[in-house]
CSV table of C-alpha atoms in Angstrom, one decimal:
chain,number,residue,atom,x,y,z
A,1,MET,CA,-13.6,5.9,-17.4
A,2,ASP,CA,-13.5,9.7,-17.0
A,3,PHE,CA,-11.9,10.8,-13.7
A,4,THR,CA,-12.3,14.5,-14.5
A,5,LEU,CA,-13.2,16.1,-11.1
A,6,SER,CA,-16.2,18.3,-10.8
A,7,GLU,CA,-16.0,21.8,-9.5
A,8,GLU,CA,-17.4,20.7,-6.1
A,9,GLN,CA,-14.8,17.9,-5.9
A,10,LEU,CA,-12.0,20.3,-6.7
A,11,MET,CA,-13.2,22.6,-3.9
A,12,ILE,CA,-13.3,19.7,-1.5
A,13,GLN,CA,-9.8,18.6,-2.5
A,14,GLN,CA,-8.5,22.1,-2.0
A,15,ALA,CA,-10.2,22.5,1.3
A,16,ALA,CA,-8.5,19.3,2.5
A,17,ARG,CA,-5.1,20.4,1.1
A,18,ASP,CA,-5.4,23.7,2.9
A,19,PHE,CA,-6.4,22.1,6.1
A,20,ALA,CA,-3.5,19.6,5.9
A,21,GLN,CA,-0.9,22.3,5.3
A,22,GLN,CA,-2.3,24.8,7.8
A,23,GLU,CA,-3.6,22.7,10.7
A,24,LEU,CA,-1.9,19.2,10.4
A,25,LEU,CA,1.6,20.1,9.3
A,26,PRO,CA,2.4,22.3,12.3
A,27,GLY,CA,3.2,19.9,15.1
A,28,VAL,CA,3.0,16.7,13.1
A,29,ILE,CA,6.6,15.7,14.1
A,30,GLU,CA,6.0,16.4,17.8
A,31,ARG,CA,2.7,14.5,17.8
A,32,ASP,CA,4.4,11.5,16.2
A,33,GLU,CA,7.2,11.5,18.7
A,34,ALA,CA,4.9,11.9,21.7
A,35,GLN,CA,2.2,9.6,20.3
A,36,LYS,CA,-0.3,12.4,20.8
A,37,PHE,CA,-3.8,12.0,19.5
A,38,PRO,CA,-4.7,15.1,17.3
A,39,THR,CA,-7.8,16.0,19.4
A,40,ASP,CA,-8.0,19.6,18.2
A,41,GLN,CA,-7.5,18.7,14.6
A,42,VAL,CA,-10.2,16.0,14.8
A,43,LYS,CA,-12.7,18.5,16.1
A,44,MET,CA,-11.9,20.8,13.2
A,45,MET,CA,-12.2,18.0,10.7
A,46,GLY,CA,-15.7,17.3,12.2
A,47,GLU,CA,-16.6,21.0,11.6
A,48,LEU,CA,-15.4,20.7,8.0
A,49,GLY,CA,-17.6,17.7,7.4
A,50,PHE,CA,-14.7,15.2,7.0
A,51,MET,CA,-15.9,12.8,9.7
A,52,GLY,CA,-19.2,11.8,8.0
A,53,MET,CA,-18.5,12.6,4.4
A,54,MET,CA,-20.8,10.0,2.8
A,55,VAL,CA,-23.6,10.1,5.4
A,56,ASP,CA,-27.0,11.4,4.4
A,57,PRO,CA,-27.4,15.1,5.5
A,58,ALA,CA,-30.6,13.9,7.3
A,59,TYR,CA,-28.2,12.3,9.8
A,60,GLY,CA,-25.7,15.2,10.0
A,61,GLY,CA,-23.4,14.0,7.2
A,62,SER,CA,-22.1,15.8,4.1
A,63,GLY,CA,-23.9,13.5,1.6
A,64,LEU,CA,-20.9,13.3,-0.7
A,65,ASP,CA,-19.7,10.5,-3.0
A,66,THR,CA,-16.9,8.1,-2.3
A,67,LEU,CA,-14.5,9.8,-4.8
A,68,SER,CA,-14.8,13.1,-2.7
A,69,TYR,CA,-13.9,11.1,0.4
A,70,VAL,CA,-10.9,9.6,-1.4
A,71,LEU,CA,-9.7,13.0,-2.4
A,72,VAL,CA,-9.8,14.2,1.2
A,73,MET,CA,-8.1,11.0,2.5
A,74,GLU,CA,-5.3,11.5,-0.1
A,75,GLU,CA,-4.6,15.1,0.9
A,76,LEU,CA,-4.7,14.5,4.6
A,77,SER,CA,-2.4,11.5,4.3
A,78,LYS,CA,0.2,13.5,2.4
A,79,VAL,CA,0.9,15.2,5.7
A,80,ASP,CA,-0.4,13.2,8.6
A,81,ALA,CA,-1.5,9.5,8.2
A,82,SER,CA,-2.4,9.4,11.9
A,83,ALA,CA,-5.1,12.0,11.3
A,84,SER,CA,-6.3,10.4,8.1
A,85,VAL,CA,-6.8,6.9,9.6
A,86,ILE,CA,-9.1,8.5,12.2
A,87,VAL,CA,-11.2,9.9,9.4
A,88,SER,CA,-11.0,6.5,7.5
A,89,VAL,CA,-12.3,4.4,10.5
A,90,ASN,CA,-15.0,6.9,11.4
A,91,ASN,CA,-16.3,7.1,7.8
A,92,SER,CA,-15.7,3.7,6.3
A,93,LEU,CA,-15.9,1.3,9.2
A,94,VAL,CA,-18.4,3.0,11.6
A,95,CYS,CA,-20.7,5.5,9.8
A,96,TRP,CA,-21.1,3.4,6.7
A,97,GLY,CA,-22.0,0.3,8.5
A,98,LEU,CA,-24.5,2.0,10.8
A,99,GLU,CA,-26.1,3.9,7.9
A,100,THR,CA,-26.4,0.9,5.7
A,101,TYR,CA,-27.4,-1.8,8.2
A,102,GLY,CA,-28.5,0.0,11.3
A,103,THR,CA,-32.0,0.5,12.6
A,104,GLU,CA,-33.6,4.0,12.5
A,105,GLU,CA,-33.3,4.1,16.3
A,106,GLN,CA,-29.5,3.3,16.0
A,107,LYS,CA,-29.0,6.0,13.4
A,108,GLN,CA,-30.8,8.6,15.4
A,109,LYS,CA,-28.9,7.7,18.6
A,110,TYR,CA,-25.4,7.3,17.2
A,111,LEU,CA,-25.0,8.2,13.5
A,112,SER,CA,-25.8,11.8,13.7
A,113,ARG,CA,-23.2,12.5,16.4
A,114,LEU,CA,-20.6,10.4,14.7
A,115,ALA,CA,-21.1,12.1,11.3
A,116,THR,CA,-20.6,15.6,12.8
A,117,GLY,CA,-17.5,14.5,14.7
A,118,GLU,CA,-19.2,15.2,18.1
A,119,ILE,CA,-18.1,11.7,19.0
A,120,ILE,CA,-15.9,9.2,17.1
A,121,GLY,CA,-16.2,5.5,16.6
A,122,ALA,CA,-14.1,2.3,16.5
A,123,PHE,CA,-14.4,-1.0,14.6
A,124,CYS,CA,-13.5,-4.1,16.7
A,125,LEU,CA,-12.8,-7.2,14.7
A,126,SER,CA,-9.2,-8.4,15.3
A,127,GLU,CA,-8.3,-10.5,18.2
A,128,PRO,CA,-5.1,-12.2,19.6
A,129,GLU,CA,-6.0,-15.3,17.6
A,130,ALA,CA,-8.2,-13.9,14.9
A,131,GLY,CA,-6.5,-11.3,12.7
A,132,SER,CA,-6.6,-12.3,9.0
A,133,ASP,CA,-8.7,-15.4,10.0
A,134,ALA,CA,-11.7,-13.3,11.0
A,135,THR,CA,-13.9,-16.4,11.3
A,136,SER,CA,-12.0,-17.6,14.4
A,137,GLN,CA,-13.7,-15.2,16.8
A,138,LYS,CA,-13.1,-16.0,20.5
A,139,THR,CA,-15.0,-13.0,21.9
A,140,THR,CA,-18.5,-14.2,22.8
A,141,ALA,CA,-21.9,-12.5,22.9
A,142,ILE,CA,-24.1,-15.0,24.7
A,143,ASP,CA,-27.8,-14.5,24.1
A,144,LYS,CA,-29.6,-13.8,27.5
A,145,GLY,CA,-33.0,-13.0,26.2
A,146,ASP,CA,-33.2,-9.2,26.2
A,147,HIS,CA,-29.5,-8.7,26.1
A,148,TYR,CA,-26.1,-10.2,25.2
A,149,LEU,CA,-23.4,-11.0,27.7
A,150,LEU,CA,-20.1,-9.9,26.0
A,151,ASN,CA,-16.7,-11.4,27.0
A,152,GLY,CA,-13.4,-11.4,25.3
A,153,THR,CA,-10.5,-9.3,24.0
A,154,LYS,CA,-10.0,-7.2,20.8
A,155,ASN,CA,-6.6,-6.2,19.5
A,156,TRP,CA,-5.2,-3.4,17.4
A,157,ILE,CA,-8.2,-1.2,17.7
A,158,THR,CA,-7.8,2.3,16.0
A,159,ASN,CA,-9.4,5.0,18.1
A,160,GLY,CA,-9.3,2.5,21.0
A,161,ASN,CA,-9.3,5.0,23.8
A,162,SER,CA,-10.7,8.1,22.0
A,163,ALA,CA,-13.8,6.5,20.7
A,164,ASP,CA,-17.2,6.7,22.3
A,165,VAL,CA,-19.0,4.1,20.2
A,166,TYR,CA,-17.5,0.7,19.3
A,167,LEU,CA,-18.8,-1.8,16.7
A,168,VAL,CA,-17.8,-5.2,18.2
A,169,ILE,CA,-17.9,-8.4,16.3
A,170,ALA,CA,-18.5,-11.5,18.5
A,171,GLN,CA,-19.5,-15.1,18.4
A,172,THR,CA,-23.0,-16.0,19.7
A,173,ASP,CA,-23.3,-19.6,18.4
A,174,VAL,CA,-20.1,-21.5,17.9
A,175,LYS,CA,-21.9,-24.4,16.2
A,176,LYS,CA,-23.0,-22.1,13.4
A,177,ALA,CA,-19.4,-20.9,12.8
A,178,HIS,CA,-19.3,-17.6,10.8
A,179,LYS,CA,-23.1,-17.7,10.6
A,180,GLY,CA,-23.3,-17.5,14.4
A,181,ILE,CA,-21.4,-14.2,14.6
A,182,ASN,CA,-23.1,-10.9,15.6
A,183,ALA,CA,-22.2,-7.2,15.4
A,184,LEU,CA,-23.0,-5.2,18.5
A,185,ILE,CA,-22.9,-1.5,19.4
A,186,VAL,CA,-21.0,-1.0,22.7
A,187,GLU,CA,-20.7,2.4,24.4
A,188,LYS,CA,-17.7,3.6,26.4
A,189,GLY,CA,-18.6,3.5,30.1
A,190,MET,CA,-20.6,0.2,29.9
A,191,LYS,CA,-19.8,-1.8,33.1
A,192,GLY,CA,-17.1,-4.4,32.4
A,193,PHE,CA,-15.7,-2.7,29.4
A,194,GLU,CA,-12.0,-1.7,29.8
A,195,VAL,CA,-9.5,-0.1,27.5
A,196,GLY,CA,-6.1,-1.8,27.6
A,197,PRO,CA,-2.6,-0.3,27.3
A,198,LYS,CA,-1.7,1.9,24.3
A,199,GLU,CA,0.4,0.2,21.6
A,200,ASN,CA,3.9,1.6,21.0
A,201,LYS,CA,3.9,1.5,17.2
A,202,LEU,CA,6.4,1.9,14.3
A,203,GLY,CA,4.1,4.4,12.5
A,204,ILE,CA,0.8,6.2,12.7
A,205,ARG,CA,1.9,7.0,16.2
A,206,GLY,CA,-0.6,9.9,16.6
A,207,SER,CA,-3.4,7.5,16.2
A,208,ASP,CA,-4.3,5.7,19.5
A,209,THR,CA,-4.3,1.9,19.1
A,210,HIS,CA,-5.3,-0.2,22.1
A,211,SER,CA,-6.5,-3.7,23.1
A,212,LEU,CA,-10.1,-3.8,24.5
A,213,ASN,CA,-11.3,-6.1,27.2
A,214,PHE,CA,-14.9,-7.1,27.8
A,215,ASN,CA,-15.9,-8.8,31.0
A,216,ASP,CA,-19.6,-9.7,31.3
A,217,VAL,CA,-20.6,-6.5,29.5
A,218,VAL,CA,-24.4,-6.3,29.2
A,219,VAL,CA,-25.3,-5.2,25.7
A,220,PRO,CA,-29.0,-4.6,25.0
A,221,LYS,CA,-30.6,-6.6,22.1
A,222,GLU,CA,-31.5,-3.3,20.4
A,223,ASN,CA,-27.7,-2.7,20.0
A,224,ARG,CA,-27.4,-5.6,17.6
A,225,ILE,CA,-26.8,-4.6,14.0
A,226,GLY,CA,-28.9,-6.6,11.5
A,227,GLU,CA,-30.5,-10.0,12.0
A,228,ASP,CA,-29.1,-12.6,14.3
A,229,GLY,CA,-26.0,-14.1,12.7
A,230,PHE,CA,-25.4,-11.2,10.4
A,231,GLY,CA,-22.2,-10.1,12.1
A,232,PHE,CA,-19.6,-11.8,9.9
A,233,LYS,CA,-21.2,-10.6,6.7
A,234,PHE,CA,-21.5,-7.1,8.2
A,235,ALA,CA,-17.7,-7.1,8.9
A,236,MET,CA,-16.8,-8.3,5.5
A,237,LYS,CA,-19.0,-5.8,3.7
A,238,THR,CA,-17.7,-3.0,5.9
A,239,LEU,CA,-14.1,-3.9,5.3
A,240,ALA,CA,-14.6,-4.1,1.5
A,241,GLY,CA,-15.4,-0.3,1.6
A,242,GLY,CA,-12.8,0.4,4.2
A,243,ARG,CA,-10.1,-0.9,1.9
A,244,ILE,CA,-10.8,2.0,-0.5
A,245,GLY,CA,-10.1,4.5,2.3
A,246,ILE,CA,-6.8,2.8,3.2
A,247,ALA,CA,-5.9,2.6,-0.5
A,248,ALA,CA,-6.4,6.4,-0.6
A,249,GLN,CA,-4.3,6.8,2.5
A,250,ALA,CA,-1.5,4.8,0.9
A,251,LEU,CA,-1.8,6.9,-2.2
A,252,GLY,CA,-1.6,10.1,-0.1
A,253,ILE,CA,1.5,8.8,1.8
A,254,ALA,CA,3.2,8.0,-1.5
A,255,ALA,CA,2.3,11.3,-3.1
A,256,GLY,CA,3.4,13.3,-0.1
A,257,ALA,CA,6.8,11.5,-0.1
A,258,TYR,CA,7.2,12.0,-3.8
A,259,GLU,CA,6.4,15.8,-3.6
A,260,LEU,CA,9.0,16.2,-0.8
A,261,ALA,CA,11.6,14.2,-2.7
A,262,LYS,CA,11.0,16.2,-6.0
A,263,LYS,CA,11.3,19.5,-4.1
A,264,TYR,CA,14.5,18.4,-2.3
A,265,SER,CA,16.1,17.1,-5.5
A,266,LYS,CA,15.6,20.5,-7.2
A,267,GLU,CA,17.3,22.3,-4.2
A,268,ARG,CA,20.1,20.0,-3.2
A,269,LYS,CA,23.3,20.2,-5.2
A,270,ALA,CA,26.0,17.6,-5.7
A,271,PHE,CA,28.9,17.6,-8.2
A,272,GLY,CA,28.1,21.1,-9.3
A,273,THR,CA,24.4,20.8,-10.1
A,274,GLU,CA,21.0,20.1,-8.5
A,275,ILE,CA,20.7,16.3,-7.9
A,276,SER,CA,17.5,16.2,-10.0
A,277,ASN,CA,19.8,16.7,-13.0
A,278,HIS,CA,21.6,13.4,-12.3
A,279,GLN,CA,19.9,10.6,-14.2
A,280,ALA,CA,20.1,8.3,-11.1
A,281,ILE,CA,17.7,10.7,-9.3
A,282,ALA,CA,15.7,11.7,-12.3
A,283,PHE,CA,14.8,8.1,-13.1
A,284,LYS,CA,13.8,7.4,-9.5
A,285,LEU,CA,11.4,10.4,-9.7
A,286,ALA,CA,10.1,9.1,-13.1
A,287,ASP,CA,9.3,5.7,-11.6
A,288,MET,CA,7.7,7.2,-8.5
A,289,HIS,CA,5.5,9.5,-10.5
A,290,THR,CA,4.4,6.7,-12.9
A,291,GLN,CA,3.6,4.3,-10.0
A,292,ILE,CA,1.6,6.9,-8.1
A,293,GLU,CA,-0.5,7.8,-11.2
A,294,ALA,CA,-1.2,4.1,-11.7
A,295,ALA,CA,-2.2,3.7,-8.1
A,296,ARG,CA,-4.4,6.9,-8.3
A,297,PHE,CA,-6.4,5.4,-11.2
A,298,LEU,CA,-7.0,2.2,-9.3
A,299,VAL,CA,-8.1,4.0,-6.2
A,300,TYR,CA,-10.4,6.4,-8.1
A,301,LYS,CA,-11.9,3.5,-10.1
A,302,ALA,CA,-12.6,1.6,-6.8
A,303,ALA,CA,-14.4,4.7,-5.5
A,304,CYS,CA,-16.4,5.1,-8.6
A,305,ASP,CA,-17.3,1.4,-8.5
A,306,LYS,CA,-18.7,1.8,-5.0
A,307,ASP,CA,-20.7,4.9,-6.0
A,308,ASN,CA,-22.1,3.1,-9.1
A,309,ASP,CA,-22.8,-0.2,-7.4
A,310,GLY,CA,-20.0,-2.0,-9.2
A,311,ASN,CA,-17.8,-4.8,-8.0
A,312,TYR,CA,-15.8,-2.8,-5.5
A,313,ASP,CA,-14.8,-6.0,-3.6
A,314,LEU,CA,-12.4,-6.6,-6.5
A,315,SER,CA,-11.4,-3.1,-7.4
A,316,GLY,CA,-11.0,-2.1,-3.7
A,317,ALA,CA,-8.7,-5.0,-3.1
A,318,MET,CA,-6.6,-4.3,-6.1
A,319,ALA,CA,-6.4,-0.6,-5.2
A,320,LYS,CA,-5.3,-1.4,-1.6
A,321,LEU,CA,-2.8,-4.0,-2.7
A,322,TYR,CA,-1.1,-1.8,-5.3
A,323,ALA,CA,-1.3,1.5,-3.6
A,324,SER,CA,0.2,0.1,-0.3
A,325,GLN,CA,3.0,-1.4,-2.3
A,326,VAL,CA,3.6,1.9,-4.1
A,327,ALA,CA,3.5,3.7,-0.7
A,328,MET,CA,6.3,1.5,0.7
A,329,GLU,CA,8.5,1.7,-2.5
A,330,THR,CA,8.0,5.4,-2.9
A,331,THR,CA,8.7,6.4,0.7
A,332,VAL,CA,11.9,4.2,0.7
A,333,GLU,CA,13.1,6.0,-2.4
A,334,ALA,CA,12.2,9.4,-1.0
A,335,VAL,CA,14.4,8.7,2.0
A,336,GLN,CA,17.2,7.6,-0.4
A,337,ILE,CA,16.9,10.8,-2.5
A,338,HIS,CA,17.2,12.8,0.7
A,339,GLY,CA,20.4,10.9,1.7
A,340,GLY,CA,21.4,11.5,5.3
A,341,ASN,CA,18.7,14.1,5.7
A,342,GLY,CA,16.1,11.5,4.9
A,343,PHE,CA,17.1,9.6,8.0
A,344,VAL,CA,16.3,12.5,10.4
A,345,LYS,CA,12.8,13.6,11.5
A,346,ASP,CA,12.9,17.2,10.3
A,347,TYR,CA,12.5,16.3,6.6
A,348,HIS,CA,9.3,14.2,7.2
A,349,VAL,CA,10.1,11.4,4.8
A,350,GLU,CA,11.3,9.0,7.5
A,351,ARG,CA,7.9,9.3,9.2
A,352,LEU,CA,6.0,8.7,5.9
A,353,MET,CA,8.1,5.6,5.4
A,354,ARG,CA,7.2,4.3,8.8
A,355,ASP,CA,3.5,5.2,8.3
A,356,ALA,CA,3.5,3.5,4.9
A,357,LYS,CA,4.1,0.0,6.2
A,358,ILE,CA,0.8,-0.3,8.1
A,359,THR,CA,-1.2,0.1,4.8
A,360,GLN,CA,0.1,-3.3,3.8
A,361,ILE,CA,-1.3,-4.8,7.0
A,362,TYR,CA,-4.5,-3.3,8.4
A,363,GLU,CA,-8.0,-3.8,7.0
A,364,GLY,CA,-6.7,-6.9,5.3
A,365,THR,CA,-3.0,-7.7,4.7
A,366,SER,CA,-1.6,-7.7,1.1
A,367,GLU,CA,-1.8,-11.5,1.2
A,368,ILE,CA,-5.5,-11.3,2.0
A,369,GLN,CA,-6.0,-8.9,-0.8
A,370,LYS,CA,-4.5,-11.4,-3.2
A,371,ILE,CA,-6.9,-14.1,-1.9
A,372,VAL,CA,-9.8,-11.7,-2.5
A,373,ILE,CA,-8.6,-10.8,-6.0
A,374,SER,CA,-7.8,-14.3,-7.1
A,375,ARG,CA,-11.1,-15.7,-5.9
A,376,SER,CA,-13.0,-12.9,-7.7
A,377,ILE,CA,-11.2,-13.2,-11.0
A,378,LEU,CA,-11.5,-17.0,-11.0
A,379,LYS,CA,-15.3,-16.8,-10.6
A,380,GLN,CA,-15.6,-14.6,-13.7
């Protein structure tokens, strides 16, 4: 498979790299410490077309392929994973689902504003008792004729307080199990919808993560995505593509940490020479570079599979599983190469190490990815 980037893709990659260095890097440590949402940077990313990269231009999007999206995610994540996860959720989990399965009215009302970054979205699946086991939805959407009455709690919601549009997965008919689940569009400000406290997290601290509470929220029937009972399938299809975005995020975190470690190793001296000249450090860099390249090929292949209607359930799961593992291992080694300096915030690698861990957890844990992979290969 040829992963030679086109001239347009190279330009997009460079634009994302420039933006990350010029707009995300200044203040990234302070935003992390203060858990500050990057409001100004998100607005600029919308202006650059990063918030609706794969959306048809007819709905305000950039109309680009998945590989271009992956390139942007990688470059942003090298510097600020909090900013990149906002891009990932808006693109993969919100815009894609609306464009693929939404009605024309839903697209006109929500998609065009989401794709330009005028507003941002959130995807609401996880619950206190339904994380990896997404079939165990306790949030209910009771059919009341012309509307649903929504009640329940959602946990770990990225963009929880900053979003304007929420795609909420809820159970309508318990007797039908996963076939009785629906996906509903909920707007901020609907009566009975409350945003819970902000989570105090290990990493991606600039991204606002909240629980959400729904108390007799009236959701019009026209806000249902797809046919009655389509919600669980909608969630699984959406997450399959979302894994590619998180795999790209993990790849970027790993690559960012590696670049910092390599630069530091060529500047820091010990025992009369740069530490990169010591085999113990040189071999660490060799392993990091090899693993990152392997992860990059998996991520790029998953993106190409999605663009070419391939089995990206499998390739996306493999990419996320491996890239997230590489992100953790690489960032730990980057801290080690920095020695004592790696343990302090000014050198950035400790933040990247903290950010890396979540890539093994959200949008399907590594254990869930192994279930997806094993089931897929055993069917072949």
